[in-house]
Amino acid sequence: MTIRAVVKGVGHYLPERVVPNAELETLVDTTDEWITSRSGIKRRHYAAEGQTTSDLGTRAAQAALADAGLTADDIDAIIVATSTADLTFPSCATMVQGALGMTRGYAFDVQAVCAGFVFALNTANALIISGQVQRVLVIGAETFSRLMDWTDRSTCVLFGDGAGALVLEAATGTGTTADRGILSTDLHSDGRLRDILYVDGGTSTGTTGHLRMEGKEVFRHAVEKLAETAHLALDKVGLSGGDVDWIVPHQANIRIIEATAKRMQVPMDRVVVTVQDHGNTSAASIPLAMSIGKARGQIKTGDLLVAEAIGGGLAWGSVVLRW
Ligand code: UT7
């Protein structure tokens, strides 16, 4: 008997305010043409004043719980992947727990920047398959608009706010790749690369800080490392790109998404793409794409998915799961 962590529900939340590229043309020396051709981004959502990451995460969690037909007290643990928690502490996850009115279980954050959701899925899977919990709410929630340097055109046009969530539930499988649920994961980090993508604030400065990125360097690592981690995760269970129904990539740049799909020999009509509408929402981008992919009728029960992401650290990884 094999225990699997199976997707029971999915949901997302995007703040109301939509900011098209044209609006950013009024802020920095940029054009819709540059942003579209270099990144694929056309618009992004920004949280309203006073609207926090935990607010976004709570809305996404409520949507995922409704989709699962469950309430908060059916959940044993909440994991929030975020780099933009409302406060230094308590965790964003405990704030979501409180907002959901959940009176049992436990909640904590995972911080692996844009790869956060993949790391959180790995942790949730470990909790479930070790028999410690039955149901985990895994949330990716971010307000990266709050980390932008609005004078830096090379970064401020790329990011957006949003949240997505999955409910994972323990189920009995056969131990084969025909099982629904998480089939394998693959994680990496390399702290030697900390200076190519970071936020220049924290306890060392007493400020929140701004995001700093050497875009070209991150791009180069992303193209190389994302296909590699996806292949490693598929290899672990004897699968290859040809078995994949949907790549659900981190949505940072359409050119990275296309290059990764090409290296995996998966055509673009089997890739869930939302970057044009959301920009880079860091740890929220994969669960957002899963929720939207399902709503569009792309992702169906039984489909084989590979989710892959890379971000600050650098930290990167992938998850193979049958929906
Ligand atoms: O989620 C975490 C992972 N992050 C990523 O995956 C991001 C990875 N990097 C990228 O997506 C791309 O490197 C960018 C989209 C950030 C930039 O694209 P690029 O093709 O690497 O452009 P570049 O940085 O080499 O910039 C080319 C030119 C420069 O001008 P010069 O030096 O050639 O005269 C920049 O100053 O474009 C200029 N530029 C802009 N021009 C108009 C930079 N930002 C802008 C802008 N509007 N917003």
Coordinates of C-alpha atoms and ligand atoms in Angstrom, one line a residue:
M1 CA 0.0 0.0 0.0
T2 CA 1.4 3.4 -1.0
I3 CA 0.1 6.7 0.5
R4 CA -0.2 9.5 -2.0
A5 CA -0.9 13.2 -1.5
V6 CA -3.8 13.8 -3.9
V7 CA -5.2 17.1 -5.0
K8 CA -8.6 17.5 -3.5
G9 CA -9.3 21.2 -4.4
V10 CA -7.7 24.2 -6.0
G11 CA -8.4 27.9 -6.0
H12 CA -6.9 31.3 -6.5
Y13 CA -7.4 35.0 -5.8
L14 CA -6.2 38.0 -7.7
P15 CA -6.5 41.6 -6.4
E16 CA -9.0 43.8 -8.2
R17 CA -6.6 46.3 -9.6
V18 CA -5.3 45.4 -13.0
V19 CA -2.3 47.4 -14.3
P20 CA -1.6 47.2 -18.0
N21 CA 1.8 47.9 -19.5
A22 CA 0.6 51.2 -20.7
E23 CA 0.2 52.4 -17.1
L24 CA 3.9 51.6 -16.4
E25 CA 4.9 53.7 -19.4
T26 CA 3.8 56.7 -17.4
L27 CA 6.0 55.7 -14.4
V28 CA 9.4 54.6 -16.0
D29 CA 11.1 54.8 -19.3
T30 CA 9.6 51.7 -20.9
T31 CA 7.2 50.6 -23.6
D32 CA 4.5 48.0 -23.9
E33 CA 6.5 46.6 -26.8
W34 CA 9.6 46.1 -24.7
I35 CA 7.8 44.5 -21.8
T36 CA 5.8 42.2 -24.1
S37 CA 8.7 41.1 -26.4
R38 CA 11.2 40.6 -23.5
S39 CA 8.9 39.0 -21.0
G40 CA 5.5 38.2 -22.5
I41 CA 3.8 40.2 -19.7
K42 CA 0.8 42.4 -20.8
R43 CA -0.8 43.2 -17.4
R44 CA -0.5 42.3 -13.7
H45 CA -2.6 42.8 -10.5
Y46 CA -1.6 44.9 -7.6
A47 CA -3.0 44.6 -4.1
A48 CA -5.0 47.5 -2.8
E49 CA -3.6 49.7 0.0
G50 CA -4.0 47.9 3.2
Q51 CA -4.5 44.5 1.5
T52 CA -1.9 42.1 2.7
T53 CA -0.4 38.8 1.5
S54 CA -2.4 36.9 4.2
D55 CA -5.6 38.5 2.9
L56 CA -4.8 37.2 -0.6
G57 CA -3.8 33.8 0.7
T58 CA -7.0 33.5 2.8
R59 CA -9.2 34.2 -0.2
A60 CA -7.3 31.6 -2.3
A61 CA -7.6 29.1 0.6
Q62 CA -11.3 29.7 0.8
A63 CA -11.7 29.0 -2.9
A64 CA -9.6 25.8 -2.7
L65 CA -11.6 24.6 0.4
A66 CA -14.9 25.3 -1.4
D67 CA -13.6 23.4 -4.5
A68 CA -12.7 20.4 -2.2
G69 CA -16.1 20.6 -0.4
L70 CA -14.2 21.0 3.0
T71 CA -14.1 23.5 5.8
A72 CA -11.0 24.8 7.6
D73 CA -11.4 22.5 10.5
D74 CA -11.0 19.5 8.1
I75 CA -7.4 20.6 7.6
D76 CA -4.5 19.4 9.7
A77 CA -1.8 21.8 8.5
I78 CA -1.4 25.0 6.5
I79 CA 1.8 25.8 4.6
V80 CA 2.2 29.2 3.0
A81 CA 5.0 29.7 0.5
T82 CA 5.8 33.4 0.5
S83 CA 8.6 35.9 0.6
T84 CA 6.3 38.8 1.4
A85 CA 4.7 37.9 4.7
D86 CA 2.6 40.7 6.3
L87 CA 5.1 41.0 9.2
T88 CA 8.5 39.5 10.1
F89 CA 6.5 37.3 12.4
P90 CA 4.1 35.6 13.1
S91 CA 4.1 33.6 9.9
C92 CA 1.7 34.4 7.1
A93 CA 0.3 30.9 7.6
T94 CA -0.8 31.5 11.1
M95 CA -2.5 34.7 10.0
V96 CA -4.3 32.7 7.3
Q97 CA -5.2 30.1 9.9
G98 CA -6.7 32.8 12.2
A99 CA -8.6 34.4 9.3
L100 CA -10.1 31.1 8.3
G101 CA -11.3 30.5 11.8
M102 CA -9.4 27.3 12.0
T103 CA -9.1 26.1 15.6
R104 CA -7.0 23.0 15.2
G105 CA -3.8 21.8 13.5
Y106 CA -0.7 23.9 12.8
A107 CA 0.5 26.4 10.3
F108 CA 3.9 27.6 9.1
D109 CA 5.6 29.4 6.2
V110 CA 8.1 28.1 3.6
Q111 CA 10.5 30.6 2.1
A112 CA 12.2 29.7 -1.2
V113 CA 11.2 32.8 -3.1
C114 CA 9.8 32.0 -6.6
A115 CA 10.5 28.2 -6.0
G116 CA 8.5 28.4 -2.8
F117 CA 5.4 26.6 -3.9
V118 CA 7.5 23.6 -5.2
F119 CA 9.3 23.5 -1.9
A120 CA 6.0 23.7 0.0
L121 CA 4.5 20.9 -2.0
N122 CA 7.5 18.8 -1.2
T123 CA 7.0 19.4 2.5
A124 CA 3.3 18.8 2.4
N125 CA 3.9 15.5 0.5
A126 CA 6.5 14.5 3.2
L127 CA 4.0 15.2 6.0
I128 CA 1.3 13.2 4.2
I129 CA 3.2 10.1 3.1
S130 CA 4.9 9.8 6.5
G131 CA 1.4 9.5 8.0
Q132 CA 1.7 12.7 10.2
V133 CA -1.3 14.4 8.6
Q134 CA -4.3 13.7 6.4
R135 CA -5.0 17.0 4.8
V136 CA -2.7 20.0 4.1
L137 CA -3.7 23.4 2.6
V138 CA -0.7 24.5 0.5
I139 CA -0.8 28.2 -0.4
G140 CA 1.4 30.4 -2.5
A141 CA 0.7 34.1 -1.8
E142 CA 2.7 37.2 -2.6
T143 CA 2.5 41.0 -2.8
F144 CA 5.7 41.6 -4.7
S145 CA 4.5 45.1 -5.7
R146 CA 5.6 46.0 -2.2
L147 CA 9.2 45.1 -2.9
M148 CA 9.6 47.1 -6.1
D149 CA 12.0 50.0 -6.7
W150 CA 9.7 52.1 -8.8
T151 CA 12.7 53.9 -10.4
D152 CA 14.2 50.6 -11.6
R153 CA 12.6 49.8 -15.0
S154 CA 14.5 46.5 -15.3
T155 CA 12.5 45.0 -12.4
C156 CA 9.3 47.0 -11.6
V157 CA 7.6 46.0 -14.8
L158 CA 8.0 42.3 -14.2
F159 CA 6.2 41.4 -11.0
G160 CA 2.6 41.2 -9.7
D161 CA 0.5 40.2 -6.7
G162 CA -1.8 37.2 -6.3
A163 CA -2.4 33.9 -4.5
G164 CA -3.2 30.3 -5.3
A165 CA -3.9 27.3 -3.1
L166 CA -4.3 23.5 -3.2
V167 CA -5.9 21.1 -0.7
L168 CA -3.9 17.9 -0.6
E169 CA -5.4 14.8 1.0
A170 CA -3.9 11.4 1.9
A171 CA -5.2 8.6 -0.4
T172 CA -4.2 5.0 -1.0
G173 CA -2.4 4.3 -4.2
T174 CA -0.9 1.3 -6.0
G175 CA 2.6 2.6 -6.0
T176 CA 2.7 3.0 -9.8
T177 CA 2.7 6.2 -11.8
A178 CA -0.9 5.5 -12.7
D179 CA -1.8 6.8 -9.1
R180 CA -3.2 10.2 -8.7
G181 CA -1.2 12.5 -6.4
I182 CA 2.4 13.6 -6.1
L183 CA 4.7 11.1 -7.7
S184 CA 8.1 12.7 -7.3
T185 CA 9.9 15.9 -6.3
D186 CA 13.3 17.3 -7.0
L187 CA 14.8 20.3 -5.1
H188 CA 18.0 22.2 -5.2
S189 CA 19.6 25.5 -4.0
D190 CA 23.0 27.1 -4.5
G191 CA 23.7 30.0 -2.0
R192 CA 26.8 31.0 -4.0
L193 CA 24.3 32.6 -6.4
R194 CA 22.6 34.7 -3.7
D195 CA 23.7 38.1 -5.2
I196 CA 22.0 37.8 -8.6
L197 CA 18.5 38.0 -7.2
Y198 CA 17.8 39.3 -3.7
V199 CA 16.0 42.0 -1.6
D200 CA 18.3 44.5 -0.1
G201 CA 16.4 44.8 3.2
G202 CA 15.7 42.8 6.3
T203 CA 16.9 42.6 9.9
S204 CA 20.4 43.6 8.7
T205 CA 19.2 47.0 7.4
G206 CA 16.0 47.6 9.4
T207 CA 14.1 48.2 6.2
T208 CA 11.8 46.0 4.0
G209 CA 14.1 46.7 1.0
H210 CA 13.7 46.4 -2.7
L211 CA 14.1 43.6 -5.2
R212 CA 17.5 43.6 -7.1
M213 CA 18.1 41.3 -10.0
E214 CA 20.7 40.6 -12.6
G215 CA 18.1 39.6 -15.1
K216 CA 20.4 38.2 -17.8
E217 CA 22.2 35.9 -15.3
V218 CA 19.0 34.7 -13.7
F219 CA 17.7 34.0 -17.2
R220 CA 20.7 31.9 -18.1
H221 CA 20.4 29.8 -14.9
A222 CA 16.7 29.4 -15.4
V223 CA 16.9 28.0 -18.9
E224 CA 19.5 25.5 -17.9
K225 CA 18.2 24.4 -14.5
L226 CA 14.4 24.2 -15.0
A227 CA 14.5 21.6 -17.7
E228 CA 17.2 19.7 -15.8
T229 CA 15.1 19.5 -12.6
A230 CA 12.0 18.5 -14.5
H231 CA 13.9 15.7 -16.1
L232 CA 15.4 14.6 -12.8
A233 CA 11.9 14.4 -11.2
L234 CA 10.5 12.5 -14.2
D235 CA 13.4 10.1 -14.2
K236 CA 12.9 9.2 -10.6
V237 CA 9.6 7.6 -11.6
G238 CA 10.6 6.3 -15.0
L239 CA 8.7 9.0 -17.0
S240 CA 9.8 11.4 -19.7
G241 CA 8.6 14.6 -21.4
G242 CA 6.5 12.5 -23.8
D243 CA 4.3 11.3 -20.8
V244 CA 3.6 14.9 -19.7
D245 CA 0.1 16.3 -20.3
W246 CA 0.8 19.7 -18.8
I247 CA 3.9 21.6 -17.8
V248 CA 2.8 24.2 -15.2
P249 CA 5.8 26.4 -15.0
H250 CA 6.7 29.3 -12.8
Q251 CA 5.5 32.3 -14.7
A252 CA 8.4 34.7 -14.9
N253 CA 9.1 35.1 -18.6
I254 CA 7.5 33.5 -21.7
R255 CA 11.0 33.1 -23.2
I256 CA 12.1 31.0 -20.2
I257 CA 8.8 29.0 -20.4
E258 CA 9.3 28.3 -24.1
A259 CA 13.0 27.4 -23.8
T260 CA 12.2 24.9 -20.9
A261 CA 9.3 23.3 -22.9
K262 CA 11.6 22.9 -25.9
R263 CA 14.4 21.3 -23.8
M264 CA 11.8 18.9 -22.4
Q265 CA 10.4 18.2 -25.9
V266 CA 6.9 19.2 -24.8
P267 CA 5.0 21.4 -27.3
M268 CA 3.7 24.7 -26.1
D269 CA 0.0 23.6 -26.5
R270 CA 0.8 21.4 -23.4
V271 CA 2.0 24.3 -21.3
V272 CA -0.2 26.3 -19.0
V273 CA 0.7 30.0 -19.6
T274 CA -0.7 32.8 -17.5
V275 CA 2.4 35.2 -17.5
Q276 CA 0.6 37.6 -19.9
D277 CA -2.1 38.3 -17.3
H278 CA -0.3 38.1 -13.9
G279 CA 3.4 38.9 -14.5
N280 CA 5.7 37.2 -12.1
T281 CA 3.8 36.5 -8.8
S282 CA 6.7 34.5 -7.3
A283 CA 5.5 31.6 -5.1
A284 CA 1.9 32.2 -6.1
S285 CA 2.5 31.7 -9.8
I286 CA 2.3 27.9 -10.0
P287 CA -0.9 27.4 -7.9
L288 CA -2.5 30.4 -9.8
A289 CA -1.6 28.7 -13.1
M290 CA -3.0 25.3 -11.8
S291 CA -6.3 26.9 -10.7
I292 CA -6.7 28.9 -14.0
G293 CA -5.5 25.9 -16.1
K294 CA -8.3 23.8 -14.5
A295 CA -10.9 26.6 -14.9
R296 CA -10.0 26.9 -18.6
G297 CA -10.6 23.2 -19.0
Q298 CA -6.9 22.4 -19.8
I299 CA -6.1 20.4 -16.6
K300 CA -8.3 17.4 -16.1
T301 CA -8.5 14.6 -13.5
G302 CA -5.8 12.0 -14.3
D303 CA -3.5 14.4 -16.3
L304 CA 0.2 14.1 -15.6
L305 CA 1.6 17.5 -14.6
V306 CA 5.2 18.8 -14.1
A307 CA 5.5 22.0 -12.1
E308 CA 9.0 23.7 -12.1
A309 CA 10.3 26.9 -10.6
I310 CA 13.5 28.9 -9.9
G311 CA 14.1 32.0 -7.8
G312 CA 16.3 33.8 -5.3
G313 CA 18.9 31.7 -3.6
L314 CA 19.1 30.5 -6.2
A315 CA 16.6 27.8 -5.2
W316 CA 14.9 25.6 -7.8
G317 CA 13.0 22.4 -8.2
S318 CA 10.1 20.5 -9.6
V319 CA 7.1 18.3 -8.8
V320 CA 5.6 15.5 -10.8
L321 CA 1.9 14.9 -10.0
R322 CA -1.1 13.2 -11.4
W323 CA -4.0 15.6 -11.1
Ligands
UT7_1 O1 11.2 34.6 -10.8 C1 12.5 34.7 -10.5 C2 13.2 34.4 -11.7 N1 13.4 35.6 -12.5 C3 13.4 35.5 -13.8 O2 13.3 34.4 -14.3 C4 13.8 36.7 -14.6 C5 14.9 36.3 -15.6 N2 15.3 37.4 -16.5 C6 14.5 37.9 -17.5 O3 13.4 37.5 -17.6 C7 15.1 38.9 -18.4 O4 16.5 38.9 -18.3 C8 14.5 40.3 -18.3 C9 13.1 40.3 -18.8 C10 14.6 40.8 -16.9 C11 15.3 41.3 -19.2 O5 15.4 40.8 -20.5 P1 16.8 40.8 -21.3 O6 16.5 40.4 -22.7 O7 17.7 40.0 -20.5 O8 17.2 42.3 -21.3 P2 18.4 43.1 -20.7 O9 18.4 43.0 -19.2 O10 19.7 42.5 -21.3 O11 18.2 44.5 -21.2 C12 18.3 44.9 -22.5 C13 18.1 46.4 -22.7 C14 19.1 47.2 -21.8 O12 19.5 48.3 -22.5 P3 20.9 48.4 -23.2 O13 21.9 48.2 -22.1 O14 20.9 47.2 -24.2 O15 20.9 49.7 -23.8 C15 18.2 47.6 -20.6 O16 18.6 48.8 -20.0 O17 16.8 46.7 -22.3 C16 16.9 47.8 -21.3 N3 15.7 47.7 -20.4 C17 14.5 48.2 -20.7 N4 14.1 48.9 -21.7 C18 12.8 49.3 -21.7 C19 15.7 47.0 -19.2 N5 14.4 47.1 -18.7 C20 13.7 47.8 -19.6 C21 12.3 48.3 -19.6 N6 11.9 49.0 -20.7 N7 11.4 48.0 -18.6

